[in-house]
Coordinates of C-alpha atoms in Angstrom, one line a residue:
M25 CA 55.0 29.3 -18.3
K26 CA 54.9 29.2 -14.5
E27 CA 56.8 26.1 -13.2
F28 CA 57.5 25.6 -9.6
K29 CA 57.5 22.6 -7.2
N30 CA 53.9 22.5 -6.4
T31 CA 52.6 23.4 -9.8
P32 CA 49.8 21.1 -10.9
R33 CA 50.9 19.1 -14.0
I34 CA 48.1 18.6 -16.6
I35 CA 48.4 16.5 -19.7
V36 CA 46.2 17.6 -22.7
A37 CA 45.7 15.6 -25.8
D38 CA 44.0 16.9 -28.9
D39 CA 44.9 16.8 -32.6
S40 CA 43.4 20.3 -33.2
K41 CA 46.1 23.2 -33.0
L42 CA 43.3 25.8 -32.2
A43 CA 42.2 23.7 -29.3
M44 CA 45.8 23.3 -28.0
T45 CA 46.2 27.0 -28.0
F46 CA 43.0 27.5 -26.1
Y47 CA 44.0 24.9 -23.4
E48 CA 47.6 26.4 -23.2
H49 CA 46.2 29.8 -22.5
I50 CA 43.8 28.6 -19.8
L51 CA 46.3 26.4 -18.1
D52 CA 48.9 29.2 -18.1
Y53 CA 46.2 31.6 -16.5
L54 CA 45.7 29.0 -13.7
G55 CA 49.4 28.6 -13.2
C56 CA 49.5 25.0 -14.2
E57 CA 52.1 23.1 -16.1
A58 CA 50.6 22.1 -19.5
V59 CA 51.9 19.0 -21.3
L60 CA 50.5 19.3 -24.9
C61 CA 50.1 16.0 -26.9
C62 CA 48.9 15.4 -30.4
N63 CA 47.3 12.0 -29.8
G64 CA 46.5 9.4 -27.1
R65 CA 49.8 7.5 -27.4
E66 CA 51.8 10.6 -26.7
A67 CA 49.6 11.4 -23.6
L68 CA 50.1 7.7 -22.3
D69 CA 53.8 8.0 -22.8
E70 CA 54.0 11.3 -20.9
F71 CA 51.9 10.0 -18.1
N72 CA 54.2 6.9 -17.8
K73 CA 57.2 9.2 -17.7
E74 CA 55.7 11.4 -14.9
P75 CA 52.2 11.2 -13.5
A76 CA 49.9 14.2 -13.9
D77 CA 47.4 15.7 -11.6
L78 CA 44.8 15.8 -14.3
V79 CA 44.3 14.5 -17.9
I80 CA 42.3 15.9 -20.7
L81 CA 41.6 13.7 -23.6
D82 CA 40.0 14.4 -26.9
I83 CA 38.1 11.1 -28.0
E84 CA 38.7 11.3 -31.8
M85 CA 42.5 11.4 -32.5
P86 CA 44.9 9.6 -34.8
V87 CA 47.3 6.8 -33.6
M88 CA 45.3 6.2 -30.4
S89 CA 41.9 7.4 -29.4
G90 CA 41.1 9.2 -26.2
L91 CA 39.0 6.2 -25.0
D92 CA 41.9 3.9 -25.5
A93 CA 44.4 6.1 -23.8
C94 CA 42.0 6.5 -20.9
R95 CA 41.7 2.8 -20.5
E96 CA 45.5 2.3 -20.6
I97 CA 46.1 5.1 -18.0
R98 CA 43.6 3.4 -15.7
K99 CA 45.5 0.2 -15.9
T100 CA 48.7 1.7 -14.5
P101 CA 49.3 1.9 -10.7
R102 CA 49.7 5.6 -10.7
G103 CA 46.5 6.2 -12.9
F104 CA 44.1 4.7 -10.6
T105 CA 43.1 8.0 -8.9
V106 CA 44.0 10.7 -11.5
P107 CA 41.0 12.6 -12.7
I108 CA 40.4 12.3 -16.5
V109 CA 38.1 14.5 -18.6
M110 CA 37.0 13.4 -22.0
V111 CA 36.2 16.0 -24.7
S112 CA 34.1 15.4 -27.9
S113 CA 31.9 17.2 -30.5
H114 CA 29.3 14.5 -29.9
E115 CA 26.7 15.1 -27.3
G116 CA 24.6 11.9 -27.6
E117 CA 24.0 9.7 -24.6
D118 CA 25.9 6.8 -26.2
E119 CA 29.1 8.8 -26.6
I120 CA 28.9 10.1 -23.1
V121 CA 28.3 6.7 -21.6
S122 CA 31.1 5.2 -23.7
G123 CA 33.5 7.9 -22.3
L124 CA 32.5 7.3 -18.6
N125 CA 32.6 3.5 -19.1
A126 CA 36.3 3.9 -20.3
G127 CA 37.1 5.4 -16.9
A128 CA 36.6 9.1 -17.3
N129 CA 35.5 11.1 -14.4
D130 CA 33.6 13.8 -16.6
Y131 CA 32.7 14.5 -20.1
M132 CA 32.7 17.9 -22.0
V133 CA 31.1 18.7 -25.3
K134 CA 32.9 20.9 -27.9
P135 CA 33.1 23.9 -28.2
V136 CA 34.4 24.0 -24.5
R137 CA 33.5 27.2 -22.9
E138 CA 36.3 29.0 -20.9
A139 CA 34.3 29.4 -17.7
H140 CA 33.1 26.0 -17.8
L141 CA 36.7 24.5 -18.2
I142 CA 38.1 26.7 -15.4
A143 CA 35.5 25.5 -13.0
K144 CA 36.0 21.8 -13.8
L145 CA 39.8 22.3 -13.5
K146 CA 39.5 23.9 -10.0
T147 CA 37.2 21.1 -8.8
F148 CA 39.3 18.1 -10.2
L149 CA 42.5 19.6 -9.1
R150 CA 41.3 19.9 -5.5
V151 CA 40.1 16.3 -5.5
S152 CA 43.4 15.2 -7.0
S153 CA 45.3 17.0 -4.2
L154 CA 43.2 15.1 -1.7
H155 CA 44.0 11.7 -3.3
K156 CA 47.7 12.7 -3.4
K157 CA 47.7 13.5 0.2
D158 CA 46.2 10.0 1.0
I159 CA 48.7 8.2 -1.4
D160 CA 51.6 10.2 0.3
M161 CA 50.3 9.1 3.7
V162 CA 50.8 5.5 2.7
R163 CA 54.2 6.0 1.0
S164 CA 55.6 7.7 4.0
S165 CA 54.3 5.0 6.4
H166 CA 52.5 7.8 8.2
L167 CA 51.6 7.1 11.7
F168 CA 47.9 8.3 12.0
A169 CA 46.7 9.5 15.3
G170 CA 50.1 8.5 16.8
R171 CA 49.1 4.8 16.7
Y172 CA 48.2 3.5 13.2
R173 CA 50.8 2.8 10.6
M174 CA 49.2 3.2 7.2
E175 CA 50.2 0.4 4.8
K176 CA 47.8 0.4 1.9
L177 CA 45.0 2.6 0.3
I178 CA 42.0 0.2 0.2
G179 CA 39.5 2.6 -1.6
Y180 CA 37.3 5.6 -1.5
G181 CA 33.8 6.2 -0.5
A182 CA 31.6 9.2 -1.4
H183 CA 32.9 11.0 1.7
S184 CA 35.7 9.0 3.1
V185 CA 38.8 7.1 2.5
V186 CA 39.7 3.6 3.9
F187 CA 43.3 2.4 4.6
K188 CA 44.7 -0.9 5.7
A189 CA 46.9 -0.2 8.7
F190 CA 48.7 -1.7 11.6
D191 CA 48.1 -0.9 15.2
I192 CA 51.6 -0.4 16.7
Q193 CA 50.1 -0.7 20.2
E194 CA 48.5 -4.1 19.6
E195 CA 51.5 -6.0 18.2
E196 CA 51.0 -4.8 14.6
K197 CA 47.4 -6.0 14.6
P198 CA 46.0 -5.4 11.1
V199 CA 43.0 -2.9 11.1
A200 CA 41.0 -0.8 8.8
V201 CA 41.1 2.8 9.3
K202 CA 38.2 4.9 7.8
I203 CA 38.7 8.7 7.6
L204 CA 36.0 11.0 6.9
N205 CA 36.6 14.0 4.7
E206 CA 37.1 17.4 6.5
R207 CA 34.2 18.9 4.3
V208 CA 31.5 16.8 6.1
F209 CA 32.7 17.7 9.5
S210 CA 30.5 19.7 11.9
E211 CA 30.1 19.7 15.6
D212 CA 26.6 18.1 15.4
I213 CA 27.9 15.3 13.3
A214 CA 30.9 14.8 15.5
H215 CA 28.8 14.4 18.6
L216 CA 26.3 12.0 16.9
F217 CA 29.1 10.1 15.3
A218 CA 30.8 9.5 18.7
E219 CA 27.6 8.6 20.4
T220 CA 26.8 5.9 17.8
A221 CA 30.3 4.6 17.5
G222 CA 30.4 4.2 21.3
K223 CA 27.3 2.2 21.3
I224 CA 28.2 -0.1 18.5
K225 CA 31.7 -0.6 20.1
E226 CA 30.0 -2.4 22.9
I227 CA 28.2 -4.8 20.7
S228 CA 29.7 -8.4 20.5
C229 CA 28.2 -9.9 17.4
D230 CA 30.0 -12.2 14.7
N231 CA 27.9 -10.4 12.0
I232 CA 28.9 -6.8 12.8
L233 CA 32.3 -5.4 11.8
S234 CA 33.9 -4.8 15.2
I235 CA 35.0 -1.1 16.1
Y236 CA 38.2 -1.1 17.9
D237 CA 38.6 2.7 18.3
F238 CA 37.2 6.0 17.0
G239 CA 37.8 9.6 17.5
Q240 CA 38.7 13.0 16.0
F241 CA 42.1 13.7 14.6
G242 CA 42.3 17.5 13.7
E243 CA 39.0 18.1 11.9
Q244 CA 38.8 14.4 10.6
L245 CA 36.5 12.0 12.2
Y246 CA 37.9 8.4 12.0
L247 CA 36.9 4.8 12.8
V248 CA 39.3 2.0 13.4
L249 CA 37.6 -1.2 12.3
E250 CA 38.2 -5.1 12.1
F251 CA 40.0 -5.8 8.9
A252 CA 38.1 -8.3 6.7
A253 CA 40.6 -9.9 4.6
H254 CA 38.3 -11.4 2.0
G255 CA 36.8 -8.0 1.0
D256 CA 33.3 -6.9 0.6
L257 CA 30.3 -8.5 -1.2
A258 CA 30.8 -6.1 -4.2
F259 CA 34.3 -7.6 -4.8
I260 CA 32.9 -11.1 -4.5
L261 CA 30.2 -10.4 -7.0
K262 CA 32.7 -9.3 -9.6
K263 CA 33.5 -13.1 -10.0
G264 CA 29.9 -13.8 -10.6
T265 CA 26.5 -14.3 -9.0
L266 CA 26.2 -16.3 -5.7
S267 CA 24.3 -19.6 -5.1
E268 CA 21.0 -19.7 -3.3
Y269 CA 22.7 -21.1 -0.3
D270 CA 25.3 -18.3 0.0
A271 CA 22.5 -15.7 -0.6
V272 CA 20.4 -17.0 2.2
K273 CA 23.5 -17.1 4.5
I274 CA 24.0 -13.4 3.8
M275 CA 20.3 -12.7 4.6
L276 CA 20.5 -14.7 7.9
D277 CA 23.8 -13.0 8.9
M278 CA 22.5 -9.6 8.2
V279 CA 19.3 -10.2 10.0
K280 CA 21.3 -11.1 13.2
A281 CA 23.3 -7.9 12.7
L282 CA 20.2 -5.8 12.3
K283 CA 18.5 -7.4 15.4
E284 CA 21.6 -6.4 17.4
L285 CA 21.4 -2.8 16.1
S286 CA 17.7 -2.6 16.7
L287 CA 18.2 -3.3 20.3
I288 CA 20.1 0.0 20.7
N289 CA 17.6 2.0 18.4
I290 CA 20.0 2.2 15.4
L291 CA 19.2 1.9 11.8
H292 CA 21.9 1.4 9.2
L293 CA 20.0 2.8 6.2
D294 CA 23.0 2.1 3.8
I295 CA 22.9 -1.7 3.2
K296 CA 24.5 -2.5 -0.1
P297 CA 27.2 -4.9 -1.3
E298 CA 30.0 -2.5 -0.5
N299 CA 29.0 -2.5 3.1
I300 CA 28.7 -6.2 3.6
L301 CA 32.2 -7.8 4.3
Y302 CA 33.4 -11.4 4.5
D303 CA 36.0 -12.7 6.9
G304 CA 36.1 -16.3 5.4
K305 CA 33.4 -17.6 7.8
N306 CA 30.7 -14.9 8.4
Y307 CA 29.4 -12.0 6.6
K308 CA 29.6 -8.8 8.6
L309 CA 27.8 -5.5 8.4
G310 CA 30.1 -2.6 8.2
D311 CA 30.4 1.1 7.1
F312 CA 28.7 2.7 10.1
G313 CA 27.5 6.0 8.6
F314 CA 24.5 6.1 10.9
T315 CA 23.4 7.9 14.0
P316 CA 20.9 7.3 16.7
S317 CA 17.8 9.5 17.0
P318 CA 18.2 12.3 19.7
D319 CA 14.9 11.2 21.2
G320 CA 15.9 7.6 21.6
G321 CA 13.9 6.4 18.6
A322 CA 15.5 5.0 15.5
T323 CA 15.4 7.4 12.6
I324 CA 17.8 8.5 9.8
P325 CA 20.9 10.5 10.2
V326 CA 21.0 14.3 10.7
K327 CA 22.4 14.6 7.2
K328 CA 21.0 11.7 5.4
E329 CA 22.2 12.8 2.0
I330 CA 25.7 12.1 3.2
W331 CA 25.4 8.3 3.6
G332 CA 22.7 6.8 1.4
S333 CA 22.9 5.2 -1.9
A334 CA 19.8 5.9 -4.0
A335 CA 20.0 2.6 -5.9
Y336 CA 19.5 0.6 -2.6
M337 CA 17.4 3.0 -0.5
A338 CA 13.9 2.1 0.6
P339 CA 11.2 4.4 -1.0
E340 CA 10.4 5.9 2.5
V341 CA 14.0 7.0 3.0
I342 CA 14.0 8.8 -0.3
T343 CA 10.8 10.6 0.3
G344 CA 11.9 11.8 3.8
E345 CA 9.4 10.3 6.0
D346 CA 9.7 11.5 9.7
S347 CA 9.4 8.1 11.2
L348 CA 11.4 5.2 9.8
S349 CA 11.7 1.6 11.1
I350 CA 13.9 -1.5 10.5
K351 CA 11.7 -2.2 7.5
A352 CA 13.9 0.2 5.5
D353 CA 16.9 -1.8 6.2
I354 CA 15.0 -5.0 5.3
Y355 CA 14.2 -3.5 1.9
S356 CA 17.8 -2.6 1.3
L357 CA 18.9 -6.1 2.3
G358 CA 16.3 -7.7 -0.1
L359 CA 17.7 -5.6 -2.9
T360 CA 21.3 -6.5 -2.2
V361 CA 20.5 -10.2 -2.1
F362 CA 18.4 -9.8 -5.4
E363 CA 21.5 -8.3 -7.1
A364 CA 23.8 -11.1 -5.5
L365 CA 21.5 -13.8 -7.1
T366 CA 20.8 -12.2 -10.5
G367 CA 23.8 -9.8 -11.1
D368 CA 21.4 -7.0 -11.6
N369 CA 19.9 -4.1 -9.7
P370 CA 16.8 -2.9 -11.4
F371 CA 17.0 0.6 -9.8
Y372 CA 20.6 1.3 -10.5
S373 CA 21.7 4.2 -12.7
E374 CA 24.7 6.5 -13.1
K375 CA 22.4 9.4 -12.3
A376 CA 21.0 9.5 -8.7
A377 CA 17.8 11.2 -9.9
V378 CA 17.1 8.2 -12.2
S379 CA 17.6 5.8 -9.4
I380 CA 15.3 7.7 -7.1
F381 CA 12.5 7.8 -9.9
R382 CA 12.9 4.1 -10.4
Q383 CA 12.8 3.3 -6.6
L384 CA 9.5 5.3 -6.3
N385 CA 7.8 4.1 -9.5
V386 CA 9.2 0.9 -10.7
L387 CA 8.3 -2.6 -9.4
P388 CA 11.3 -5.0 -9.6
P389 CA 10.9 -8.2 -11.6
G390 CA 10.5 -11.5 -9.8
L391 CA 13.6 -13.9 -9.5
R392 CA 11.7 -16.3 -11.9
A393 CA 12.0 -13.7 -14.6
F394 CA 15.8 -14.4 -15.0
G395 CA 15.2 -17.9 -16.2
K396 CA 17.1 -19.7 -13.4
N397 CA 15.8 -22.4 -11.2
F398 CA 15.3 -20.4 -8.1
S399 CA 13.5 -21.8 -5.1
P400 CA 9.9 -20.7 -4.9
A401 CA 10.3 -20.1 -1.1
L402 CA 13.3 -17.8 -1.7
S403 CA 11.6 -15.9 -4.5
D404 CA 8.6 -15.3 -2.2
I405 CA 10.5 -14.0 0.6
I406 CA 12.6 -11.6 -1.5
E407 CA 9.4 -10.4 -3.1
L408 CA 7.9 -9.6 0.3
M409 CA 11.1 -7.8 1.3
L410 CA 10.9 -5.5 -1.8
S411 CA 7.3 -4.4 -1.3
K412 CA 6.8 -0.7 -1.6
N413 CA 4.3 -0.9 1.3
T414 CA 6.3 -1.2 4.6
A415 CA 3.4 -3.0 6.1
E416 CA 3.7 -5.9 3.6
R417 CA 7.4 -6.5 4.4
P418 CA 8.3 -9.3 6.9
D419 CA 9.8 -8.0 10.2
L420 CA 12.9 -9.2 11.9
Q421 CA 11.2 -11.9 14.0
E422 CA 9.5 -13.3 11.0
L423 CA 12.9 -13.5 9.1
E424 CA 14.4 -15.1 12.1
L425 CA 11.9 -17.9 12.0
T426 CA 11.8 -18.4 8.2
L427 CA 15.5 -18.1 7.2
P428 CA 17.0 -21.0 9.1
Q429 CA 14.5 -23.3 7.6
L430 CA 15.2 -22.0 4.2
L431 CA 19.0 -22.3 4.8
E432 CA 18.4 -25.9 5.9
L433 CA 16.5 -26.5 2.6
M434 CA 19.3 -25.0 0.6
E435 CA 21.9 -27.1 2.3
Q436 CA 19.9 -30.2 1.3
K437 CA 19.5 -29.0 -2.2
K438 CA 23.2 -28.1 -2.4
S439 CA 24.2 -31.5 -1.1
R440 CA 22.1 -33.2 -3.9
E441 CA 23.6 -30.9 -6.6
D442 CA 27.2 -31.6 -5.2
L443 CA 26.5 -35.4 -5.6
D444 CA 25.0 -35.0 -9.1
K445 CA 28.1 -33.0 -10.1
A446 CA 30.5 -35.7 -8.6
R447 CA 28.6 -38.5 -10.5
K448 CA 28.8 -36.7 -13.8
E449 CA 32.5 -36.0 -13.4
A450 CA 33.1 -39.6 -12.5
E451 CA 31.2 -40.8 -15.5
K452 CA 33.5 -38.8 -17.8
N453 CA 36.5 -40.9 -16.5
V454 CA 36.4 -44.5 -17.1
K455 CA 38.7 -45.4 -14.4
L456 CA 36.7 -43.5 -11.8
L457 CA 33.5 -44.9 -13.3
Q458 CA 34.7 -48.5 -12.4
S459 CA 35.2 -47.3 -8.8
V460 CA 32.0 -45.6 -8.4
K461 CA 29.4 -47.8 -6.6
K462 CA 26.1 -48.1 -8.0
D463 CA 24.5 -46.9 -4.8
R464 CA 26.2 -43.5 -5.4
D465 CA 23.4 -42.4 -7.7
V466 CA 21.8 -39.0 -6.8
P467 CA 19.3 -39.7 -4.2
P468 CA 15.9 -38.4 -4.8
V469 CA 14.4 -35.5 -2.8
S470 CA 14.0 -36.9 0.8
D471 CA 10.8 -36.8 2.8
E472 CA 12.4 -34.6 5.2
E473 CA 13.3 -32.0 2.5
E474 CA 9.8 -32.1 1.2
S475 CA 8.5 -31.6 4.7
I476 CA 10.7 -28.6 5.2
A477 CA 9.6 -27.2 1.9
R478 CA 6.0 -27.6 2.9
H479 CA 6.4 -26.1 6.3
L480 CA 8.4 -23.1 4.8
S481 CA 5.6 -22.5 2.2
S482 CA 3.0 -22.4 4.9
E483 CA 5.1 -20.1 7.0
I484 CA 5.6 -17.7 4.1
E485 CA 1.8 -17.8 3.5
R486 CA 1.2 -16.8 7.1
I487 CA 3.7 -14.0 6.7
R488 CA 1.7 -12.8 3.6
R489 CA -1.5 -12.9 5.6
R490 CA 0.0 -11.0 8.6
A491 CA 1.4 -8.4 6.2
Y492 CA -2.0 -8.1 4.6
R493 CA -3.7 -7.5 8.0
R494 CA -1.0 -5.0 8.8
S495 CA -1.7 -3.1 5.6
Q496 CA -5.5 -2.9 6.1
P497 CA -5.6 0.5 7.9
Q498 CA -3.8 1.9 4.9
R499 CA -6.0 0.3 2.5
R500 CA -9.4 1.2 4.1
F501 CA -9.7 4.7 2.6
H502 CA -8.9 3.3 -0.8
R503 CA -11.5 0.5 -0.5
V504 CA -14.2 3.1 0.5
L505 CA -13.3 5.5 -2.3
L506 CA -13.4 2.6 -4.7
A507 CA -16.7 1.5 -3.4
W508 CA -18.2 4.9 -3.8
T509 CA -16.8 5.3 -7.2
I510 CA -18.3 1.9 -8.3
L511 CA -21.6 2.8 -6.8
G512 CA -21.9 6.2 -8.4
G513 CA -20.8 4.8 -11.8
S514 CA -23.4 2.0 -11.5
A515 CA -26.1 4.6 -10.7
L516 CA -25.2 6.8 -13.7
L517 CA -25.0 3.7 -15.9
S518 CA -28.4 2.5 -14.8
L519 CA -30.0 5.8 -15.4
A520 CA -28.4 6.0 -18.9
V521 CA -29.7 2.5 -19.7
G522 CA -33.2 3.3 -18.3
L523 CA -33.5 6.3 -20.5
I524 CA -32.4 4.4 -23.5
L525 CA -34.9 1.7 -22.9
Y526 CA -37.6 4.2 -22.2
R527 CA -36.9 5.9 -25.6
L528 CA -36.6 2.7 -27.5
L529 CA -39.3 0.5 -26.0
W530 CA -41.9 2.4 -24.0
A531 CA -42.0 5.8 -25.5
D532 CA -42.0 4.6 -29.2
S533 CA -44.5 1.9 -28.4
T534 CA -47.0 4.2 -26.7
V535 CA -46.5 7.5 -28.6
R536 CA -45.6 6.2 -32.0
P537 CA -47.5 3.2 -33.5
P538 CA -45.6 0.8 -35.7
R539 CA -45.2 1.7 -39.2
G540 CA -48.1 0.4 -41.4
A541 CA -50.5 0.4 -38.3
K542 CA -54.0 2.0 -38.7
I543 CA -54.0 5.2 -36.4
V544 CA -56.0 8.4 -35.9
V545 CA -54.4 11.4 -37.6
M546 CA -55.2 15.1 -37.4
G547 CA -54.5 17.8 -39.9
V548 CA -52.1 20.4 -38.4
D549 CA -53.8 23.5 -39.9
S550 CA -57.5 22.4 -40.3
G551 CA -57.8 20.2 -37.2
K552 CA -59.6 17.5 -39.3
I553 CA -59.5 14.1 -37.8
E554 CA -59.6 10.7 -39.6
E555 CA -58.3 7.2 -39.4
Q556 CA -55.9 6.0 -41.8
R557 CA -53.0 3.6 -42.3
I558 CA -49.8 5.3 -41.9
L559 CA -46.3 4.2 -43.2
D560 CA -44.3 7.4 -42.7
M561 CA -45.7 10.2 -40.6
S562 CA -43.2 12.8 -41.9
K563 CA -44.7 12.3 -45.3
A564 CA -48.3 11.6 -44.6
V565 CA -51.1 13.8 -45.5
L566 CA -54.9 13.8 -45.2
R567 CA -56.6 12.0 -48.2
S568 CA -59.2 14.6 -48.5
T569 CA -57.2 18.0 -48.2
G570 CA -53.6 16.9 -48.9
E571 CA -52.7 18.6 -45.6
K572 CA -49.8 17.6 -43.5
V573 CA -50.9 15.6 -40.4
G574 CA -49.7 14.5 -37.0
Y575 CA -50.8 12.0 -34.3
A576 CA -54.2 12.8 -33.0
Y577 CA -53.8 13.4 -29.2
Q578 CA -56.5 14.3 -26.7
C579 CA -56.1 16.1 -23.3
E580 CA -57.6 14.3 -20.3
K581 CA -58.2 17.5 -18.5
C582 CA -59.9 19.7 -21.0
G583 CA -60.8 17.1 -23.6
R584 CA -59.3 19.1 -26.6
H585 CA -57.8 17.3 -29.5
F586 CA -54.4 18.5 -31.0
P587 CA -52.0 17.0 -33.4
V588 CA -48.4 15.8 -32.6
T589 CA -46.1 15.9 -35.5
D590 CA -43.0 13.8 -36.0
E591 CA -40.7 16.8 -35.7
A592 CA -42.0 18.1 -32.3
P593 CA -39.8 15.8 -30.1
R594 CA -36.8 16.6 -32.2
K595 CA -36.8 20.5 -31.8
K596 CA -33.9 21.9 -30.0
S597 CA -34.7 24.4 -27.3
T598 CA -33.2 25.7 -24.2
D599 CA -36.5 26.3 -22.6
P600 CA -37.3 23.5 -20.0
D601 CA -41.1 23.7 -20.7
T602 CA -40.5 23.4 -24.3
I603 CA -38.2 20.4 -24.0
F604 CA -40.6 18.7 -21.5
A605 CA -43.6 19.4 -23.7
G606 CA -41.7 17.9 -26.7
I607 CA -41.2 14.6 -24.8
F608 CA -44.6 14.4 -23.1
H609 CA -46.8 16.3 -25.5
K610 CA -48.3 19.2 -23.4
C611 CA -51.8 20.3 -24.3
P612 CA -51.7 23.7 -26.1
S613 CA -54.8 24.9 -24.3
C614 CA -54.5 24.0 -20.6
D615 CA -50.8 23.1 -20.5
S616 CA -51.5 19.7 -19.0
F617 CA -49.2 16.8 -19.6
F618 CA -52.0 14.3 -19.0
T619 CA -52.5 13.6 -22.7
I620 CA -53.1 10.3 -24.7
P621 CA -53.2 9.4 -28.3
V622 CA -56.6 8.9 -29.9
K623 CA -57.1 5.3 -30.5
P624 CA -58.8 4.1 -33.8
Q625 CA -62.3 2.7 -33.5
K626 CA -61.5 -0.4 -35.5
E627 CA -58.5 -2.0 -37.1

């Protein structure tokens, strides 16, 4: 076994001796220290003695299962960042999801292949070494960029790590230092990163997280940001959903932030709960992973895949449209507020491909579908913001006009609900009940509140009409196509109905007399003509000869008589003349179609 100071330590727990031999062989080949355990309890005890760089757990083990061991390791301070791989003989989706929900980073199905295991070990050990470097930076009170003393590791993003630090040049002022991973570094990104950060640093807005400093330290880009002591919206939502008042407050604050960014031609394109922070008074937009367009317009970053989250992305961002607008951020904001109110993101999935499919093909349910008494005005605004058609979404100006009125309406509603809650609490206590005045009853909805609600409803309706007009150019082609489709279908239907009516009504009544009528018949072979009452032409014969007969027809052109049998129109043929003759009874002598049935002399 190779053991030296920097040897990666890997804990493996499996109750199979054959599997343990396999793991020991692979780990020895990679030069790792292998700690072999027979169950989850032993693995947990070994981790508590000395943390590992990686943990491999079989799910089904005696004493303690791999799932329970994974959960317990995650609860320890040193187990927060360690990579954990679950192994099982089950490959069903439920088993995989249960393993990931327990805190595992990955899941492998038995039998584990050697090449597959080696590839995963190399990947996770590299990530673990990066995390260890970050933790060591905090433990050693490392002075980053010669100025910022790292105090606490706040968390990880997809391509960055965030620390709480103190600026020693500003009297130990608390700041947040965001450091991008070296693997996303390039000269183009560094240039655009600096250009964008420089513009945002000049913005003075209560709803945008202030940038104090930015730069490049080695091959790492970093931002020094205002520290929001109350955390982000994702942390707040772990305690429960928000009230309508707080949700509208977030919308209004974010609209103010987006307006400031739009003035310098910048789109955020990554609005989500993790990027909305709270300082105790205002909500602030942070995590500036965006860049301006080189031509001065507002478009997405050069490497958009670095920054976005598919569960919150607007459809036009996912499809990679060349020209984007602030409407993409309005969509993401609407989806974030939808989640804050309901606790659910209808597009979220562990797999980005599933989130992308849902964003492009699934319509989110309305707020009323969640069974809560949501304000109709708020429901309508969010519905408009989440429209797949960008033209139907409200713009910043419309939201600036509407949201303050909606916030005022929510304030009055909140005031009434607070009074109602206070009255109910007072009624539970007899002593308090005696001190409560009769005039403390919950006031009814005021005329002012009703007036605001009516005005807000009319304003939302105007937004709908404006959105409809904006979307007309996009719908014109579809309307023309639909009109032509309906016209063509109607013409074909009319033709079919006409042919059916002709065969049922006109053709039968003129060519074939009703059953039992007295008609002129003609022998097919003899050409003899006589009148007789006919019931069934297919069985009719001349009384005198017993010969099969047909209807007696006469050509108006040459005057010749000829029989038309019942079978003639039914004969199948590919010859157009034959088919035409079968329908209109062509004269066999002169080929004329001007033929008429011979009428009886008397009834």
